[in-house]
JSON list of C-alpha atoms in Angstrom, two decimals:
[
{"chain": "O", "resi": 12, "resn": "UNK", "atom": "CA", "xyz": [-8.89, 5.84, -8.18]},
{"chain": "O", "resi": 13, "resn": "UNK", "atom": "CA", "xyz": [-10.84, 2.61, -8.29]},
{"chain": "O", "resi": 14, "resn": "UNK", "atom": "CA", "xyz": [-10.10, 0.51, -11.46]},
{"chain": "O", "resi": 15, "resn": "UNK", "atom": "CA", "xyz": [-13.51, 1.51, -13.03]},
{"chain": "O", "resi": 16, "resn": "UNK", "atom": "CA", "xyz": [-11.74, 5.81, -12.86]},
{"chain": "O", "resi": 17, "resn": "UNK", "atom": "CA", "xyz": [-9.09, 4.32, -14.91]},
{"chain": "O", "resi": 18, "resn": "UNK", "atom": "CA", "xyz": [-10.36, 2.03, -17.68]},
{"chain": "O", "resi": 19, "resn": "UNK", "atom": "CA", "xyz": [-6.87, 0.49, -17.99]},
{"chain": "O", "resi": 20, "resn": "UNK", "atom": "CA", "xyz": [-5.89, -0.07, -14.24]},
{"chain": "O", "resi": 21, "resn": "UNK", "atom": "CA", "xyz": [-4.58, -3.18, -15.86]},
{"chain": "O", "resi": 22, "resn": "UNK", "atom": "CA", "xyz": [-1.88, -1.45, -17.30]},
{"chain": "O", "resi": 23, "resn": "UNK", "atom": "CA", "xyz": [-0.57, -0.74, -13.75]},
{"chain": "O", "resi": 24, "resn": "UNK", "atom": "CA", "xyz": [0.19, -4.73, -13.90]},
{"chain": "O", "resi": 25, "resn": "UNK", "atom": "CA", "xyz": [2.10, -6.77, -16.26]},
{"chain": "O", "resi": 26, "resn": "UNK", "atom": "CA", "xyz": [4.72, -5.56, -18.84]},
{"chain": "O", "resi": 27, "resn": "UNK", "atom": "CA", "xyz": [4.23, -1.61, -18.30]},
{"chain": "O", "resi": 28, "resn": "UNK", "atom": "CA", "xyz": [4.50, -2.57, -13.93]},
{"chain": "O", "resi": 29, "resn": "UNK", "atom": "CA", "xyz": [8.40, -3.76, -14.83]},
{"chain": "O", "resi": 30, "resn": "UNK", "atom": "CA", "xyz": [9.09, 0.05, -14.59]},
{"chain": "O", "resi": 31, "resn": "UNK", "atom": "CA", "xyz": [6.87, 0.89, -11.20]},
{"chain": "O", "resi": 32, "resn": "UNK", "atom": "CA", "xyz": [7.65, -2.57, -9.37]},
{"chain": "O", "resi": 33, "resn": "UNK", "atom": "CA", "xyz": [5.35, -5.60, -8.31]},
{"chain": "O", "resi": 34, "resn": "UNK", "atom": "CA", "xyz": [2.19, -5.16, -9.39]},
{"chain": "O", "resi": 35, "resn": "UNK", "atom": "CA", "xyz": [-0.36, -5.41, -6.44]},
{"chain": "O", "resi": 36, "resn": "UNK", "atom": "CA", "xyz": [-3.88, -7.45, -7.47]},
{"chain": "O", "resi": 37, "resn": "UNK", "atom": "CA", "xyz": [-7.44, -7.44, -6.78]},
{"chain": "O", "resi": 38, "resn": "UNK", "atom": "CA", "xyz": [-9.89, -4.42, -5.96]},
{"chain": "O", "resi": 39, "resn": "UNK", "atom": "CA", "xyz": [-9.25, -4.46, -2.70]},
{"chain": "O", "resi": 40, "resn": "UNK", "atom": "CA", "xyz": [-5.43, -3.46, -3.35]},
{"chain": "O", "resi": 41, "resn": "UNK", "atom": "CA", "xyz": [-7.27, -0.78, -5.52]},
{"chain": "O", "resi": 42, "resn": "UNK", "atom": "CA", "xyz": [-9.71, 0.61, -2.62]},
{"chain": "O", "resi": 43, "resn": "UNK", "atom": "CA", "xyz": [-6.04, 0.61, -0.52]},
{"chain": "O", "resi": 44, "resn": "UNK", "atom": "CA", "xyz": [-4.01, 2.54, -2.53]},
{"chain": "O", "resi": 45, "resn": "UNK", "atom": "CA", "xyz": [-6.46, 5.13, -3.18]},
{"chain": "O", "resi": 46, "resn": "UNK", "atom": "CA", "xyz": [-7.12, 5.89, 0.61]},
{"chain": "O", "resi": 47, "resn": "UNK", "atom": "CA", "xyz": [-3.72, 5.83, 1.07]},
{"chain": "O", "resi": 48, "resn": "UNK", "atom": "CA", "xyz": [-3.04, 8.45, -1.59]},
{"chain": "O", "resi": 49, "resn": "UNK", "atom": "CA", "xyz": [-5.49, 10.32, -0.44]},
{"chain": "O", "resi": 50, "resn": "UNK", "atom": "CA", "xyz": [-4.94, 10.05, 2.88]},
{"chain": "O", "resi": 51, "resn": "UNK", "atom": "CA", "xyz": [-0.64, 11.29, 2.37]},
{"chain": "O", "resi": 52, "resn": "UNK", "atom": "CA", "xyz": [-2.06, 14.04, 0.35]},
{"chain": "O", "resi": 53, "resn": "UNK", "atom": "CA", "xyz": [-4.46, 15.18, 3.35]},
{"chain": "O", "resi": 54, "resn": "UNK", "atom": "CA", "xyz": [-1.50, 14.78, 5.69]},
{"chain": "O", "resi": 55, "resn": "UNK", "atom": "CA", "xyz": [0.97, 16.86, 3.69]},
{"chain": "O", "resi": 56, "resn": "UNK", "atom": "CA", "xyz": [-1.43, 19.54, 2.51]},
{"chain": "O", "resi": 57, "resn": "UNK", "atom": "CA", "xyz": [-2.58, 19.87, 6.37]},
{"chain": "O", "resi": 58, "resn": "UNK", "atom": "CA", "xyz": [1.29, 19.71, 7.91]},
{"chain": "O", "resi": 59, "resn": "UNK", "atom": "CA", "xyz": [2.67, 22.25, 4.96]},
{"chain": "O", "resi": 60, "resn": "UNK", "atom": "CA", "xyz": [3.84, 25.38, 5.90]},
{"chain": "O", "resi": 61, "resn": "UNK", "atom": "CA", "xyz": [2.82, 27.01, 2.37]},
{"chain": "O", "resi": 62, "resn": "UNK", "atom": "CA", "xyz": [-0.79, 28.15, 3.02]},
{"chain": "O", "resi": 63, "resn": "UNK", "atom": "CA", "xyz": [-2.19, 24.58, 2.08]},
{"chain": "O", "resi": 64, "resn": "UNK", "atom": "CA", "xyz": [-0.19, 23.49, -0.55]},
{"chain": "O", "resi": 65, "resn": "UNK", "atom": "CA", "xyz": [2.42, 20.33, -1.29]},
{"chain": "O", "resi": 66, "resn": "UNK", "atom": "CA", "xyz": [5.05, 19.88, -3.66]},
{"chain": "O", "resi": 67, "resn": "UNK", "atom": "CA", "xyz": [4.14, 17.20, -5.71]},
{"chain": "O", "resi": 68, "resn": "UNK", "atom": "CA", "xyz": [7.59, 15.88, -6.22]},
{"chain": "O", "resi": 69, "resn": "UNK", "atom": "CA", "xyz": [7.53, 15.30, -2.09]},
{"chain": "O", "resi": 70, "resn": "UNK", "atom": "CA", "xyz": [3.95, 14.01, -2.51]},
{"chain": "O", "resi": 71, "resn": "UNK", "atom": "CA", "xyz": [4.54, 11.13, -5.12]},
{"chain": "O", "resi": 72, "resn": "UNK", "atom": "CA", "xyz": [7.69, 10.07, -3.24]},
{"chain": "O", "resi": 73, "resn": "UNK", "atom": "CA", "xyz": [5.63, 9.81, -0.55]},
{"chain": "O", "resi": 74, "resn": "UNK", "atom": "CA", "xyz": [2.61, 8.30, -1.44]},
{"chain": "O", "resi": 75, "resn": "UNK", "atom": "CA", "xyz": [4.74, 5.92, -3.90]},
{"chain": "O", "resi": 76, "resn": "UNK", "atom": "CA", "xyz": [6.92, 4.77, -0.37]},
{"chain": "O", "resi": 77, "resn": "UNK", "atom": "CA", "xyz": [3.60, 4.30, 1.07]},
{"chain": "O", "resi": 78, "resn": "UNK", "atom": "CA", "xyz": [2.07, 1.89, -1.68]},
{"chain": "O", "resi": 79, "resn": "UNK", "atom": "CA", "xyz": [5.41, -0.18, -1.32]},
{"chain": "O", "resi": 80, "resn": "UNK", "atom": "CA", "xyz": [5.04, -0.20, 2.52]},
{"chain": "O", "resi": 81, "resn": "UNK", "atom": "CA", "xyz": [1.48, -1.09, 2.92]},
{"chain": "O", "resi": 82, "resn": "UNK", "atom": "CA", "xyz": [0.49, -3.13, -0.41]},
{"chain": "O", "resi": 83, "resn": "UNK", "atom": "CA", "xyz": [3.61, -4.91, -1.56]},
{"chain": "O", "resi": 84, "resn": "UNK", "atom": "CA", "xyz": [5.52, -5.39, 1.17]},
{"chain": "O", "resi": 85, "resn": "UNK", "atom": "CA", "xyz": [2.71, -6.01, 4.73]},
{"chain": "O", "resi": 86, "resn": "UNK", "atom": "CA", "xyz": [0.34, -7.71, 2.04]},
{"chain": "O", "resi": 87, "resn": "UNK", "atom": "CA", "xyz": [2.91, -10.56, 0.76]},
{"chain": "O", "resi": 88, "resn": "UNK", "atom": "CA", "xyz": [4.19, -10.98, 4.18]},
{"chain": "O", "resi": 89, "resn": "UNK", "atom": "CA", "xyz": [0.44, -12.05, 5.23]},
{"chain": "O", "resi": 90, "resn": "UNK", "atom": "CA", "xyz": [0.03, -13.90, 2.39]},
{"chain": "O", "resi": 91, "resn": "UNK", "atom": "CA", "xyz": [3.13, -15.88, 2.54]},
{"chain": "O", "resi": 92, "resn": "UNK", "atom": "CA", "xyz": [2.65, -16.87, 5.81]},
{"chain": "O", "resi": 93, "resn": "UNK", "atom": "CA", "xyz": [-1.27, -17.58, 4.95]},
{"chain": "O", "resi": 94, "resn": "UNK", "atom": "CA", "xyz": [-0.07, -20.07, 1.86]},
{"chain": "O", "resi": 95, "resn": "UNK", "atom": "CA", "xyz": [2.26, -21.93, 4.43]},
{"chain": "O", "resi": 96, "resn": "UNK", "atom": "CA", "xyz": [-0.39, -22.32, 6.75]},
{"chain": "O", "resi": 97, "resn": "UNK", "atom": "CA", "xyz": [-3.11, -23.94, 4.16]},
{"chain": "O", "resi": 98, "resn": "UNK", "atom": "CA", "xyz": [-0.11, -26.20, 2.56]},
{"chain": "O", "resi": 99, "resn": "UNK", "atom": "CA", "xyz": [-0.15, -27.41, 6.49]},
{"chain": "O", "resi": 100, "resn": "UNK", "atom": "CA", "xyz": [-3.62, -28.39, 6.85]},
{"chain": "O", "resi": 101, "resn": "UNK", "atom": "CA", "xyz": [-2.82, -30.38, 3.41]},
{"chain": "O", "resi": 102, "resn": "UNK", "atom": "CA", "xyz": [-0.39, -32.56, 4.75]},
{"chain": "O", "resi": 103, "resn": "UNK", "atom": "CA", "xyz": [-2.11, -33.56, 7.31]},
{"chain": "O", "resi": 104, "resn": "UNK", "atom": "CA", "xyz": [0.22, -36.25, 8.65]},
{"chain": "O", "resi": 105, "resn": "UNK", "atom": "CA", "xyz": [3.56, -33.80, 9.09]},
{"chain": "O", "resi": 106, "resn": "UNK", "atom": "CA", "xyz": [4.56, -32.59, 12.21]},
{"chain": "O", "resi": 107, "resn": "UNK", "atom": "CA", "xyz": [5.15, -28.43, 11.90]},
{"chain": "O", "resi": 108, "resn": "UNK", "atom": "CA", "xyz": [8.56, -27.50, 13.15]},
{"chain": "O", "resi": 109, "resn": "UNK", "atom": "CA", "xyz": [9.68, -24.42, 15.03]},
{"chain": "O", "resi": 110, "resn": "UNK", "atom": "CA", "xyz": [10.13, -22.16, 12.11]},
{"chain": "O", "resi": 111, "resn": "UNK", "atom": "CA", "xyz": [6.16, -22.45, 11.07]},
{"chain": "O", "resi": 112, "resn": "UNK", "atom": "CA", "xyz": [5.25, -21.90, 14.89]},
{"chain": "O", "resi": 113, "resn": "UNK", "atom": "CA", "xyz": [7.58, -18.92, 14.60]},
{"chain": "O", "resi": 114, "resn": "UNK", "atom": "CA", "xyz": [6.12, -17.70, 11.62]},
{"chain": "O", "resi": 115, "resn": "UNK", "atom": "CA", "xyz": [2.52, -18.19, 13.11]},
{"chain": "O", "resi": 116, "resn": "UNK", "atom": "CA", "xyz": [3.47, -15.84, 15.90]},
{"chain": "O", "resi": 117, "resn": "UNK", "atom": "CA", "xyz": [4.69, -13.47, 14.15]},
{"chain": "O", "resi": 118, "resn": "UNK", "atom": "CA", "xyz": [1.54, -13.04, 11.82]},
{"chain": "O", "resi": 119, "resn": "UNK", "atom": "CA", "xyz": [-0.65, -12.78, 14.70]},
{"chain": "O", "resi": 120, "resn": "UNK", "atom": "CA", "xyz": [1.81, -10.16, 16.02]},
{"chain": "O", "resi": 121, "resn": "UNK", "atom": "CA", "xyz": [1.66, -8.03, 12.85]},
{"chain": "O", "resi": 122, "resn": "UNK", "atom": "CA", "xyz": [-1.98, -8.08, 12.61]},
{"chain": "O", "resi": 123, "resn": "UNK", "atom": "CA", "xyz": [-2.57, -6.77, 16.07]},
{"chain": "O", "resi": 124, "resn": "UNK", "atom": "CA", "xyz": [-0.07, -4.12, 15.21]},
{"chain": "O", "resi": 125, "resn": "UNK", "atom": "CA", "xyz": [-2.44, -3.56, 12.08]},
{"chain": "O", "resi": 126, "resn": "UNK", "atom": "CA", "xyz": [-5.76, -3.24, 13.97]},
{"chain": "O", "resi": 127, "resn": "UNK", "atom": "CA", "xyz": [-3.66, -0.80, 16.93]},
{"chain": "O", "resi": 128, "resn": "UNK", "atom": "CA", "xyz": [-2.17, 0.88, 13.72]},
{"chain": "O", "resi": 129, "resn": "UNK", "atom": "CA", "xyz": [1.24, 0.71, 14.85]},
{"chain": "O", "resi": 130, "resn": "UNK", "atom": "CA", "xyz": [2.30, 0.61, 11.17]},
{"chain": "O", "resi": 131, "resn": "UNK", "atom": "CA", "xyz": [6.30, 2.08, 12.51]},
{"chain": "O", "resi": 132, "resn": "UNK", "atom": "CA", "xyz": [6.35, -1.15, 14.29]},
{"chain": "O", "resi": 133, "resn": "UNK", "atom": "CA", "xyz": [4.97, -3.21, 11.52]},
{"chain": "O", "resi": 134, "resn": "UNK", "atom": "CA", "xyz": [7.56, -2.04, 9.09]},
{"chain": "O", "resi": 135, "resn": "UNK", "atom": "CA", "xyz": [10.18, -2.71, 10.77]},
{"chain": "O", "resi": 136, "resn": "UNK", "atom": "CA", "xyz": [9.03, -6.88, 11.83]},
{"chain": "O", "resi": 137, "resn": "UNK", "atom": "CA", "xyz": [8.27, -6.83, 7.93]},
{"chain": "O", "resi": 138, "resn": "UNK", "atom": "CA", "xyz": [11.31, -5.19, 6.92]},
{"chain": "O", "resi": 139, "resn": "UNK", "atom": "CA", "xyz": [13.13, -8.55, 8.24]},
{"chain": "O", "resi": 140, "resn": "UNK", "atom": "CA", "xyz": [11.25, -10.75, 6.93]},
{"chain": "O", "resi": 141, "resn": "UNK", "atom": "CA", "xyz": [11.23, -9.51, 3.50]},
{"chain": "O", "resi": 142, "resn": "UNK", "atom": "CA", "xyz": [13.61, -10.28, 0.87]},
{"chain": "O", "resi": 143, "resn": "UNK", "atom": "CA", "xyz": [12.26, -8.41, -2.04]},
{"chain": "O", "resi": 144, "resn": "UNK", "atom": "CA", "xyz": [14.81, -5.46, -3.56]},
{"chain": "O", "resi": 145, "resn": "UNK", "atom": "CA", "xyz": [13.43, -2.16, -2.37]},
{"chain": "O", "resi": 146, "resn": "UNK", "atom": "CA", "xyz": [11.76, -0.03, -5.27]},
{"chain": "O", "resi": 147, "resn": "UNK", "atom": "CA", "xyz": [14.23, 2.72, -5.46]},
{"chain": "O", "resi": 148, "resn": "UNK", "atom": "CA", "xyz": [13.52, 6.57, -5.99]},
{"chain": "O", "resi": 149, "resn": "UNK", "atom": "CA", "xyz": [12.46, 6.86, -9.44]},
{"chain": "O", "resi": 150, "resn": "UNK", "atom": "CA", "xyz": [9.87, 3.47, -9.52]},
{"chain": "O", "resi": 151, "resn": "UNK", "atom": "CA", "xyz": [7.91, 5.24, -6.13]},
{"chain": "O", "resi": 152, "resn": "UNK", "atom": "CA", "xyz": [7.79, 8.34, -7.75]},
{"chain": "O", "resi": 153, "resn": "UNK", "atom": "CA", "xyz": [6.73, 7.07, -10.95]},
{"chain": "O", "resi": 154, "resn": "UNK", "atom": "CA", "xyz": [3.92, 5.32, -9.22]},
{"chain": "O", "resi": 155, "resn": "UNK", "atom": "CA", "xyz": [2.88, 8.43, -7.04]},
{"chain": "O", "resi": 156, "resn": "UNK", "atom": "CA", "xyz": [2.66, 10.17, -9.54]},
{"chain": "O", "resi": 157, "resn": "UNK", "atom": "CA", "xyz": [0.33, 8.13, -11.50]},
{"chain": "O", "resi": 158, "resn": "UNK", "atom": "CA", "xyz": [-1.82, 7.93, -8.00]},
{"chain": "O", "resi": 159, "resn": "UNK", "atom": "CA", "xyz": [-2.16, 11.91, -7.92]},
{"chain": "O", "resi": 160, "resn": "UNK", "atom": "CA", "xyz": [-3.10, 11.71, -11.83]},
{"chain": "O", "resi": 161, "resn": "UNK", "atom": "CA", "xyz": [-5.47, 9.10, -11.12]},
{"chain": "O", "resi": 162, "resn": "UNK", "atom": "CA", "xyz": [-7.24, 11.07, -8.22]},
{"chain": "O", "resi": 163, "resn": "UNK", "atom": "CA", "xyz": [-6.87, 14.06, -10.24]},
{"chain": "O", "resi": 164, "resn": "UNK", "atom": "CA", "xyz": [-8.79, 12.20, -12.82]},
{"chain": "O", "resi": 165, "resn": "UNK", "atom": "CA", "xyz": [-11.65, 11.04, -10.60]},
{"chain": "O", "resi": 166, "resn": "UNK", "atom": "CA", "xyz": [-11.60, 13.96, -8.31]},
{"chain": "O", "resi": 167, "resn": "UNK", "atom": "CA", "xyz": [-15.26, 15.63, -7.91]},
{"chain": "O", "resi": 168, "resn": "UNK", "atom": "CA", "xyz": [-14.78, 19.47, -5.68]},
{"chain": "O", "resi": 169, "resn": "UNK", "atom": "CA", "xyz": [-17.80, 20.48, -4.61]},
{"chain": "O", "resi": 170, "resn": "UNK", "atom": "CA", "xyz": [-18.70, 24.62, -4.26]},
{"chain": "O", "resi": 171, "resn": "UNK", "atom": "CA", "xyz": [-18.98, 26.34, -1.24]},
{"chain": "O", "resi": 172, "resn": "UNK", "atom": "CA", "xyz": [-22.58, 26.63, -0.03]},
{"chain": "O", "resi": 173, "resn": "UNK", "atom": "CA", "xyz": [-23.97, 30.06, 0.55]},
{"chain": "O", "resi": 174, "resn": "UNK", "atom": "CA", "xyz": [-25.18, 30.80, 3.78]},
{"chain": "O", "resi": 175, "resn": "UNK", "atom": "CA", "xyz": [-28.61, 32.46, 3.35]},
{"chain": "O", "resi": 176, "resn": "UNK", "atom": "CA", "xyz": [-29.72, 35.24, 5.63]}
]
């Protein structure tokens, strides 16, 4: 799932990303995704009612609303409110008005959420804050699909050890 599984993780950004959404960046937006795919796909398989199996049409819905959630949406909140932060410390001689105090609060808010993993909460203080157009059905599928693929790619199952007498 990391970019080395996929030799073109690349291709998840730029021209081919115009069909799956914003393209997130960095390894560390890699790392995330693939825990989270994994971890959706533990939580389904576990919670399923059909002898440890998911549908996969469920699962890359899922894991696709998840990416959105987590990487595009949480991430550029923090960073927005990061970048208005350092352009502060640049100007050195403005006064901050209520709205960057605000805004301040806020961040520190969501990141305690983070670290109590309160991510229902988080959602919805991001949620108003956000003015990005949601993804839509098809563009979460698309990329939860290409998540399973990818850990279906990398995935390594190892046997059952026999127990020895």
């Amino acid at each position: 799932m990391c970019q080395g599984a996929d030799g073109d993780m690349g291709s998840m950004g730029g021209a081919a990303m115009d069909d799956y959404g914003p393209a997130p960046s960095g390894s560390g937006a890699a790392d995330m995704m693939s825990i989270i795919t994994m971890h959706k796909l533990m939580g389904l398989l576990m919670t399923g009612g059909e002898h440890g199996c998911a549908r996969v049409v469920r699962a890359a819905c899922m894991i696709g609303d998840a990416i959105e959630q987590e990487v595009v949406r949480i991430h550029k909140f923090l960073k927005k409110t990061k970048r208005q932060k350092v352009k502060e410390t640049k100007q050195e001689g403005g006064e901050s008005d209520g709205n960057d105090q605000e805004q301040e609060e806020l961040r520190k808010v969501v990141n305690n959420l983070i670290k109590k993993q309160k991510l229902r909460a988080v959602r919805q203080l991001v949620k108003g804050q956000d003015d990005s157009k949601p993804w839509g059905t098809d563009a979460t599928a698309k990329v939860g699909s290409r998540l399973i693929e990818l850990l279906l790619l990398t995935a390594y199952i190892q046997p059952h050890k026999r127990k020895t007498p």
